[in-house]
């Protein structure tokens, strides 16, 4: 097929990662324009893809003011900046692939879906876990009937102590009002994944969670405002010096280091920790998102599921137990273990090490799988090829909004009553 022309709106970690995949698959797509206010991120991405000067923009509005120059827009801005560019580019006839979460409110999510429908353009949402290799393997086992009918699921997202400190205490997603609640910003992936695996819609939800640890009252005695000048830094597991220098020592200069600086070296990292937000003490930031949360779900047909998000783990792949009427499955990112009730036997299916599900591994192949699915769908103009459509993603987002309503109000919320 003729390569799909792509505009990247937002050249941070997600936009840059998608652009890299496109560069490695030139037969599928080509980056032809980029909109990003920070020149230190915009120009290297544009240079790498040969984007001409007239297609490099310091804001998306400048790109939207010109005649259509691409087939697809990848909206990879921060969570609070999805609505306007998505609607504007849909109105111009661009197909849309929007980073999760789709938007911060029910109304804004619905507005993006309506804009795509009104303009008859394709809308995909980056729920990349659906596309991970191990998800496909898991669905094949379930669809084969090997465990009978699913009765319940326990699913855990071990965000990891340093990842949580990086993104949700020091980083961009630390405050609900500025971006989104933790469940929406991080774990809408997981509620969507649960709905996809169970194959049913949720009908009721409850939830509990809070900001337990990353607060001033939990700071060790003598803790300073910044790690570079803190007397207790050597004994603190959340030391920014230790976390980021460890990545540098390992030669890993992509995410998360490229969030601190576009060209990670010891000197640029040290400067970022001295002067920027990522060098702040985790107990003296302005964060307010939860650091642990539990969600309980009931799906149609009486199927139940629990989801646990926690900061207080080693960063790693999701862990899931699936209980069926004829057997059970346990998945840990490395392997899928299947126990059969009838034969009293256990089978282990290996999953490649690259399928950890972490962002710096492309979410276990999910990032590439997403693009390999959506971009050909856009080339064909065929909505049936879009695995995660806007309407489908909207149903999953409504689960998240209902769970947050349940957490704040301390009650069970029926999805019908929550507008789902």
Short mmCIF file of C-alpha atoms in Angstrom, two decimals:
data_model
loop_
_atom_site.label_atom_id
_atom_site.label_comp_id
_atom_site.label_asym_id
_atom_site.label_seq_id
_atom_site.Cartn_x
_atom_site.Cartn_y
_atom_site.Cartn_z
CA UNK A 1 0.00 0.00 0.00
CA UNK A 2 1.03 3.64 -0.34
CA UNK A 3 2.51 4.75 3.02
CA UNK A 4 0.03 6.64 5.20
CA UNK A 5 1.01 10.26 5.79
CA UNK A 6 1.12 11.02 9.54
CA UNK A 7 1.22 14.26 11.52
CA UNK A 8 2.56 13.97 15.07
CA UNK A 9 0.91 16.40 17.49
CA UNK A 10 2.98 16.29 20.66
CA UNK A 11 6.58 15.08 20.30
CA UNK A 12 7.14 13.84 23.86
CA UNK A 13 7.72 10.23 24.91
CA UNK A 14 4.58 8.81 23.32
CA UNK A 15 4.70 10.85 20.12
CA UNK A 16 8.43 10.20 19.77
CA UNK A 17 7.97 6.48 20.36
CA UNK A 18 5.25 6.17 17.74
CA UNK A 19 7.34 8.20 15.29
CA UNK A 20 10.25 5.83 15.83
CA UNK A 21 8.06 2.83 14.96
CA UNK A 22 6.87 4.61 11.83
CA UNK A 23 10.47 5.31 10.85
CA UNK A 24 11.25 1.61 11.22
CA UNK A 25 8.26 0.66 9.04
CA UNK A 26 8.45 3.03 6.05
CA UNK A 27 6.27 0.75 3.93
CA UNK A 28 3.36 1.41 6.32
CA UNK A 29 3.59 5.12 7.06
CA UNK A 30 5.67 8.28 6.91
CA UNK A 31 5.85 11.24 9.31
CA UNK A 32 5.21 14.31 7.18
CA UNK A 33 4.47 16.98 9.83
CA UNK A 34 5.03 17.62 13.52
CA UNK A 35 3.48 20.11 15.96
CA UNK A 36 5.33 20.59 19.26
CA UNK A 37 6.01 23.79 21.23
CA UNK A 38 9.43 22.67 22.54
CA UNK A 39 12.05 23.01 19.79
CA UNK A 40 14.45 20.67 21.58
CA UNK A 41 11.93 17.86 21.03
CA UNK A 42 10.31 19.04 17.78
CA UNK A 43 13.45 19.57 15.70
CA UNK A 44 15.22 16.23 16.36
CA UNK A 45 12.02 14.31 15.54
CA UNK A 46 11.45 16.36 12.40
CA UNK A 47 15.08 15.98 11.32
CA UNK A 48 14.97 12.21 11.83
CA UNK A 49 11.98 11.92 9.49
CA UNK A 50 12.93 14.52 6.91
CA UNK A 51 9.99 16.78 7.71
CA UNK A 52 10.32 19.99 5.67
CA UNK A 53 10.57 23.34 7.51
CA UNK A 54 7.09 24.41 6.40
CA UNK A 55 5.58 21.32 8.12
CA UNK A 56 7.18 21.99 11.51
CA UNK A 57 4.84 23.84 13.86
CA UNK A 58 5.23 25.21 17.37
CA UNK A 59 1.53 24.60 18.07
CA UNK A 60 -1.23 22.48 16.58
CA UNK A 61 -3.42 25.48 15.74
CA UNK A 62 -0.87 26.64 13.16
CA UNK A 63 -1.05 23.23 11.48
CA UNK A 64 -4.87 23.20 11.60
CA UNK A 65 -4.98 26.61 9.92
CA UNK A 66 -3.50 25.16 6.72
CA UNK A 67 -5.00 22.84 4.12
CA UNK A 68 -4.92 19.16 5.00
CA UNK A 69 -1.36 17.83 4.66
CA UNK A 70 -1.60 14.28 6.09
CA UNK A 71 -3.97 11.34 6.30
CA UNK A 72 -3.73 10.67 10.04
CA UNK A 73 -3.07 12.85 13.08
CA UNK A 74 -1.57 11.22 16.16
CA UNK A 75 -2.73 13.29 19.14
CA UNK A 76 -0.05 12.76 21.79
CA UNK A 77 -0.42 15.95 23.81
CA UNK A 78 -0.96 15.92 27.58
CA UNK A 79 -4.32 14.64 28.81
CA UNK A 80 -5.91 18.05 29.21
CA UNK A 81 -5.08 19.02 25.61
CA UNK A 82 -6.77 16.23 23.62
CA UNK A 83 -10.21 17.71 23.02
CA UNK A 84 -9.50 20.79 20.92
CA UNK A 85 -6.95 19.34 18.48
CA UNK A 86 -8.94 16.13 18.08
CA UNK A 87 -12.13 17.96 17.16
CA UNK A 88 -10.33 20.49 14.97
CA UNK A 89 -8.46 17.88 12.92
CA UNK A 90 -11.55 15.68 12.63
CA UNK A 91 -13.40 18.67 11.21
CA UNK A 92 -10.60 18.99 8.62
CA UNK A 93 -11.04 15.37 7.55
CA UNK A 94 -8.04 13.79 9.24
CA UNK A 95 -8.30 10.30 10.68
CA UNK A 96 -7.44 10.38 14.40
CA UNK A 97 -5.37 8.18 16.67
CA UNK A 98 -5.58 9.68 20.17
CA UNK A 99 -3.35 8.79 23.10
CA UNK A 100 -5.15 7.49 26.16
CA UNK A 101 -7.05 8.77 28.01
CA UNK A 102 -9.30 10.03 25.25
CA UNK A 103 -10.14 13.10 27.38
CA UNK A 104 -10.59 14.11 31.01
CA UNK A 105 -14.39 14.13 31.22
CA UNK A 106 -17.34 12.11 29.94
CA UNK A 107 -18.51 15.11 27.96
CA UNK A 108 -15.15 15.70 26.25
CA UNK A 109 -14.74 12.02 25.40
CA UNK A 110 -18.21 11.99 23.86
CA UNK A 111 -17.43 15.19 21.93
CA UNK A 112 -14.35 13.63 20.29
CA UNK A 113 -16.31 10.51 19.35
CA UNK A 114 -19.12 12.69 17.94
CA UNK A 115 -16.65 14.78 15.90
CA UNK A 116 -15.19 11.66 14.29
CA UNK A 117 -18.65 10.29 13.51
CA UNK A 118 -19.86 13.64 12.17
CA UNK A 119 -16.92 13.94 9.80
CA UNK A 120 -16.87 10.23 8.86
CA UNK A 121 -13.23 9.82 9.88
CA UNK A 122 -11.68 6.89 11.72
CA UNK A 123 -10.97 7.31 15.43
CA UNK A 124 -8.66 4.99 17.31
CA UNK A 125 -7.60 5.20 20.96
CA UNK A 126 -4.19 4.07 22.17
CA UNK A 127 -5.26 1.28 24.51
CA UNK A 128 -2.05 -0.51 23.60
CA UNK A 129 -2.43 -3.41 26.07
CA UNK A 130 -5.07 -4.91 23.77
CA UNK A 131 -2.36 -5.27 21.12
CA UNK A 132 0.39 -6.83 23.28
CA UNK A 133 1.52 -10.28 22.16
CA UNK A 134 0.58 -11.93 25.44
CA UNK A 135 -2.94 -10.46 25.25
CA UNK A 136 -3.44 -12.11 21.89
CA UNK A 137 -2.13 -15.41 23.24
CA UNK A 138 -4.41 -15.12 26.25
CA UNK A 139 -7.47 -14.41 24.12
CA UNK A 140 -6.70 -17.43 21.95
CA UNK A 141 -6.72 -19.70 25.01
CA UNK A 142 -9.94 -18.18 26.36
CA UNK A 143 -11.68 -18.27 22.97
CA UNK A 144 -10.74 -21.93 22.57
CA UNK A 145 -12.94 -22.78 25.57
CA UNK A 146 -10.01 -24.25 27.48
CA UNK A 147 -11.12 -22.74 30.81
CA UNK A 148 -14.83 -22.79 30.08
CA UNK A 149 -16.76 -19.64 30.88
CA UNK A 150 -14.97 -16.86 32.75
CA UNK A 151 -16.38 -16.41 36.25
CA UNK A 152 -13.97 -13.89 37.81
CA UNK A 153 -10.67 -12.09 37.25
CA UNK A 154 -8.05 -10.61 39.59
CA UNK A 155 -5.79 -8.09 37.84
CA UNK A 156 -2.85 -6.16 39.36
CA UNK A 157 -0.90 -3.26 37.89
CA UNK A 158 2.43 -3.00 39.75
CA UNK A 159 3.30 0.54 38.68
CA UNK A 160 6.59 0.38 40.56
CA UNK A 161 8.04 2.66 43.21
CA UNK A 162 10.35 4.64 40.89
CA UNK A 163 7.87 4.85 37.98
CA UNK A 164 5.19 6.22 40.28
CA UNK A 165 7.65 8.73 41.76
CA UNK A 166 8.74 9.77 38.26
CA UNK A 167 5.34 10.22 36.58
CA UNK A 168 2.79 10.64 39.36
CA UNK A 169 4.66 12.46 42.15
CA UNK A 170 7.30 14.55 40.40
CA UNK A 171 6.00 14.37 36.85
CA UNK A 172 3.27 15.57 34.52
CA UNK A 173 0.48 13.39 35.93
CA UNK A 174 0.85 14.29 39.61
CA UNK A 175 -2.26 16.47 39.94
CA UNK A 176 -5.85 15.52 39.07
CA UNK A 177 -6.90 19.05 38.11
CA UNK A 178 -4.00 19.48 35.69
CA UNK A 179 -4.26 16.12 33.94
CA UNK A 180 -6.56 13.40 35.27
CA UNK A 181 -7.11 11.06 38.23
CA UNK A 182 -4.57 8.24 38.44
CA UNK A 183 -7.15 5.68 37.35
CA UNK A 184 -7.81 7.62 34.16
CA UNK A 185 -4.25 8.76 33.43
CA UNK A 186 -2.56 5.41 34.06
CA UNK A 187 -5.04 2.61 34.51
CA UNK A 188 -7.75 3.25 31.93
CA UNK A 189 -5.49 0.83 29.99
CA UNK A 190 -6.31 -1.84 32.53
CA UNK A 191 -10.05 -1.38 32.87
CA UNK A 192 -10.27 -1.41 29.07
CA UNK A 193 -8.14 -4.58 29.05
CA UNK A 194 -10.39 -6.27 31.62
CA UNK A 195 -13.47 -5.46 29.56
CA UNK A 196 -11.71 -6.79 26.45
CA UNK A 197 -10.62 -10.03 28.13
CA UNK A 198 -13.97 -10.70 29.83
CA UNK A 199 -15.82 -9.82 26.63
CA UNK A 200 -18.71 -8.18 28.46
CA UNK A 201 -19.78 -4.71 29.55
CA UNK A 202 -19.62 -3.67 33.20
CA UNK A 203 -22.87 -2.98 35.04
CA UNK A 204 -21.65 -1.93 38.51
CA UNK A 205 -18.45 -0.67 40.13
CA UNK A 206 -17.02 0.30 43.51
CA UNK A 207 -13.57 1.63 44.37
CA UNK A 208 -11.27 2.61 47.23
CA UNK A 209 -7.93 4.43 47.15
CA UNK A 210 -5.98 7.38 48.49
CA UNK A 211 -2.66 9.18 48.60
CA UNK A 212 -1.09 7.19 51.40
CA UNK A 213 2.63 7.85 51.41
CA UNK A 214 3.96 10.67 49.23
CA UNK A 215 2.98 13.45 51.64
CA UNK A 216 4.94 15.94 53.79
CA UNK A 217 3.91 14.17 57.01
CA UNK A 218 5.64 11.00 55.80
CA UNK A 219 8.95 12.70 55.02
CA UNK A 220 11.94 11.30 56.94
CA UNK A 221 13.33 13.69 59.57
CA UNK A 222 15.80 16.04 57.92
CA UNK A 223 14.52 15.54 54.37
CA UNK A 224 15.33 18.46 52.08
CA UNK A 225 13.34 20.02 49.29
CA UNK A 226 15.58 18.55 46.57
CA UNK A 227 17.54 15.30 46.39
CA UNK A 228 20.80 17.02 45.41
CA UNK A 229 20.94 18.78 48.78
CA UNK A 230 19.22 16.30 51.09
CA UNK A 231 20.92 14.84 54.15
CA UNK A 232 18.84 11.64 54.05
CA UNK A 233 19.11 11.06 50.29
CA UNK A 234 21.55 8.11 50.60
CA UNK A 235 18.95 6.13 52.58
CA UNK A 236 15.89 7.10 50.54
CA UNK A 237 14.60 4.55 47.98
CA UNK A 238 12.97 7.40 46.04
CA UNK A 239 16.24 9.33 45.57
CA UNK A 240 16.13 10.96 42.13
CA UNK A 241 19.93 10.78 41.99
CA UNK A 242 19.88 7.02 42.44
CA UNK A 243 16.90 6.35 40.15
CA UNK A 244 18.06 8.37 37.15
CA UNK A 245 21.78 7.73 37.43
CA UNK A 246 21.01 4.00 37.54
CA UNK A 247 19.40 4.25 34.10
CA UNK A 248 22.31 6.30 32.80
CA UNK A 249 24.83 3.81 34.17
CA UNK A 250 22.96 1.04 32.35
CA UNK A 251 23.20 2.95 29.08
CA UNK A 252 19.41 3.41 28.90
CA UNK A 253 19.01 6.94 27.58
CA UNK A 254 15.42 6.68 26.33
CA UNK A 255 12.42 6.90 28.63
CA UNK A 256 12.40 8.04 31.43
CA UNK A 257 15.63 10.01 31.00
CA UNK A 258 14.49 11.68 27.79
CA UNK A 259 11.64 13.21 29.77
CA UNK A 260 14.17 15.08 31.91
CA UNK A 261 16.26 16.22 28.95
CA UNK A 262 16.21 15.46 25.20
CA UNK A 263 19.95 14.60 25.24
CA UNK A 264 20.66 12.60 28.44
CA UNK A 265 24.23 12.78 29.73
CA UNK A 266 25.56 12.98 33.28
CA UNK A 267 25.81 16.75 32.93
CA UNK A 268 22.30 17.30 31.52
CA UNK A 269 20.73 14.88 33.99
CA UNK A 270 22.48 16.57 36.92
CA UNK A 271 21.29 19.97 35.68
CA UNK A 272 17.72 18.68 35.39
CA UNK A 273 17.80 17.26 38.91
CA UNK A 274 19.25 20.49 40.28
CA UNK A 275 16.81 22.85 38.58
CA UNK A 276 13.82 20.88 37.25
CA UNK A 277 10.78 19.15 38.74
CA UNK A 278 12.30 15.64 38.64
CA UNK A 279 14.87 16.47 41.31
CA UNK A 280 12.28 17.37 43.95
CA UNK A 281 11.78 15.39 47.14
CA UNK A 282 8.82 13.04 46.72
CA UNK A 283 7.51 14.16 50.11
CA UNK A 284 7.58 17.86 49.19
CA UNK A 285 5.89 17.96 45.79
CA UNK A 286 2.46 19.34 44.91
CA UNK A 287 1.03 15.92 43.96
CA UNK A 288 -2.46 14.77 44.90
CA UNK A 289 -3.21 11.64 42.82
CA UNK A 290 -3.66 8.34 44.65
CA UNK A 291 -0.71 5.99 45.13
CA UNK A 292 -2.88 2.88 45.57
CA UNK A 293 -6.39 1.99 44.45
CA UNK A 294 -8.71 -1.01 44.26
CA UNK A 295 -11.65 -1.33 41.85
CA UNK A 296 -14.35 -4.02 42.01
CA UNK A 297 -16.45 -4.64 38.90
CA UNK A 298 -19.55 -6.63 38.02
CA UNK A 299 -20.09 -7.44 34.34
CA UNK A 300 -23.18 -8.68 32.56
CA UNK A 301 -23.98 -12.31 33.34
CA UNK A 302 -22.64 -12.02 36.89
CA UNK A 303 -18.93 -12.11 35.96
CA UNK A 304 -16.81 -10.23 38.53
CA UNK A 305 -13.34 -8.68 38.48
CA UNK A 306 -11.00 -6.82 40.78
CA UNK A 307 -8.27 -4.41 39.78
CA UNK A 308 -5.44 -3.23 42.03
CA UNK A 309 -3.09 -0.38 41.16
CA UNK A 310 -0.15 0.14 43.52
CA UNK A 311 2.99 2.23 43.55
CA UNK A 312 4.63 0.05 46.18
CA UNK A 313 6.16 -2.70 44.08
CA UNK A 314 9.08 -3.44 41.82
CA UNK A 315 8.13 -2.06 38.40
CA UNK A 316 7.06 -4.93 36.22
CA UNK A 317 4.40 -6.49 34.04
CA UNK A 318 0.77 -6.81 35.04
CA UNK A 319 -0.24 -9.94 36.94
CA UNK A 320 -3.60 -11.54 36.22
CA UNK A 321 -5.52 -14.58 37.47
CA UNK A 322 -8.53 -15.67 35.41
CA UNK A 323 -10.93 -18.19 36.91
CA UNK A 324 -13.18 -20.21 34.62
CA UNK A 325 -15.69 -23.03 34.96
CA UNK A 326 -13.25 -25.60 33.53
CA UNK A 327 -9.86 -24.21 34.50
CA UNK A 328 -7.80 -21.22 35.49
CA UNK A 329 -5.09 -19.04 33.97
CA UNK A 330 -2.32 -17.07 35.61
CA UNK A 331 -0.34 -14.52 33.63
CA UNK A 332 2.76 -12.67 34.87
CA UNK A 333 4.20 -11.19 31.69
CA UNK A 334 6.75 -13.97 31.29
CA UNK A 335 4.40 -16.92 31.04
CA UNK A 336 0.77 -17.98 30.94
CA UNK A 337 0.01 -20.92 33.24
CA UNK A 338 -3.08 -22.96 32.41
CA UNK A 339 -4.52 -25.45 34.88
CA UNK A 340 -7.22 -27.81 33.55
CA UNK A 341 -9.83 -29.10 36.04
CA UNK A 342 -10.74 -32.18 34.02
CA UNK A 343 -7.25 -33.56 33.42
CA UNK A 344 -5.60 -32.15 36.58
CA UNK A 345 -2.73 -30.96 34.39
CA UNK A 346 -0.82 -27.71 34.09
CA UNK A 347 0.54 -26.24 30.87
CA UNK A 348 2.94 -23.29 30.76
CA UNK A 349 3.08 -21.05 27.69
CA UNK A 350 6.21 -18.92 27.49
CA UNK A 351 5.90 -15.26 26.59
CA UNK A 352 8.94 -13.47 25.15
CA UNK A 353 10.90 -11.28 27.55
CA UNK A 354 10.09 -8.24 25.40
CA UNK A 355 6.46 -8.61 26.40
CA UNK A 356 6.88 -7.09 29.85
CA UNK A 357 4.20 -4.50 29.18
CA UNK A 358 6.40 -1.64 30.40
CA UNK A 359 6.46 1.55 28.37
CA UNK A 360 10.18 1.30 27.56
CA UNK A 361 9.59 -2.08 25.89
CA UNK A 362 6.80 -0.68 23.72
CA UNK A 363 4.23 -2.14 26.15
CA UNK A 364 5.11 -5.70 25.21
CA UNK A 365 4.67 -5.11 21.49
CA UNK A 366 1.41 -3.26 22.07
CA UNK A 367 2.65 0.07 20.68
CA UNK A 368 3.71 -1.52 17.40
CA UNK A 369 0.61 -3.68 17.25
CA UNK A 370 -1.58 -0.62 17.63
CA UNK A 371 0.07 1.22 14.75
CA UNK A 372 0.24 -1.90 12.57
CA UNK A 373 -3.54 -2.21 13.04
CA UNK A 374 -4.73 1.40 12.82
CA UNK A 375 -2.58 2.78 10.02
CA UNK A 376 -3.65 0.17 7.42
CA UNK A 377 -7.25 0.71 8.56
CA UNK A 378 -6.81 4.43 7.84
CA UNK A 379 -5.27 3.65 4.45
CA UNK A 380 -8.29 1.51 3.58
CA UNK A 381 -10.80 3.85 5.24
CA UNK A 382 -12.27 0.76 6.88
CA UNK A 383 -13.64 1.21 10.44
CA UNK A 384 -14.05 -2.57 10.80
CA UNK A 385 -10.24 -2.87 10.92
CA UNK A 386 -9.96 -0.59 13.97
CA UNK A 387 -9.60 -2.85 17.02
CA UNK A 388 -10.18 -0.06 19.56
CA UNK A 389 -12.64 2.40 18.07
CA UNK A 390 -13.66 5.64 19.70
CA UNK A 391 -17.09 4.28 20.62
CA UNK A 392 -15.55 1.14 22.10
CA UNK A 393 -12.99 3.15 24.08
CA UNK A 394 -15.75 5.46 25.32
CA UNK A 395 -17.43 2.51 27.04
CA UNK A 396 -14.18 1.69 28.82
CA UNK A 397 -13.63 5.32 29.83
CA UNK A 398 -17.14 5.41 31.30
CA UNK A 399 -16.11 2.53 33.56
CA UNK A 400 -13.25 4.71 34.84
CA UNK A 401 -15.47 7.73 35.44
CA UNK A 402 -17.94 5.53 37.32
CA UNK A 403 -15.14 4.04 39.44
CA UNK A 404 -13.91 7.50 40.40
CA UNK A 405 -17.47 8.54 41.26
CA UNK A 406 -17.74 5.44 43.44
CA UNK A 407 -14.43 6.20 45.19
CA UNK A 408 -15.33 9.80 45.95
CA UNK A 409 -18.90 9.02 47.03
CA UNK A 410 -18.13 5.81 48.92
CA UNK A 411 -20.80 3.71 47.21
CA UNK A 412 -21.53 1.24 44.43
CA UNK A 413 -22.28 2.99 41.13
CA UNK A 414 -24.49 1.37 38.51
CA UNK A 415 -23.07 1.99 35.07
CA UNK A 416 -26.48 2.80 33.60
CA UNK A 417 -26.90 5.54 36.21
CA UNK A 418 -23.42 6.85 35.46
CA UNK A 419 -24.30 7.48 31.83
CA UNK A 420 -22.72 4.34 30.39
#
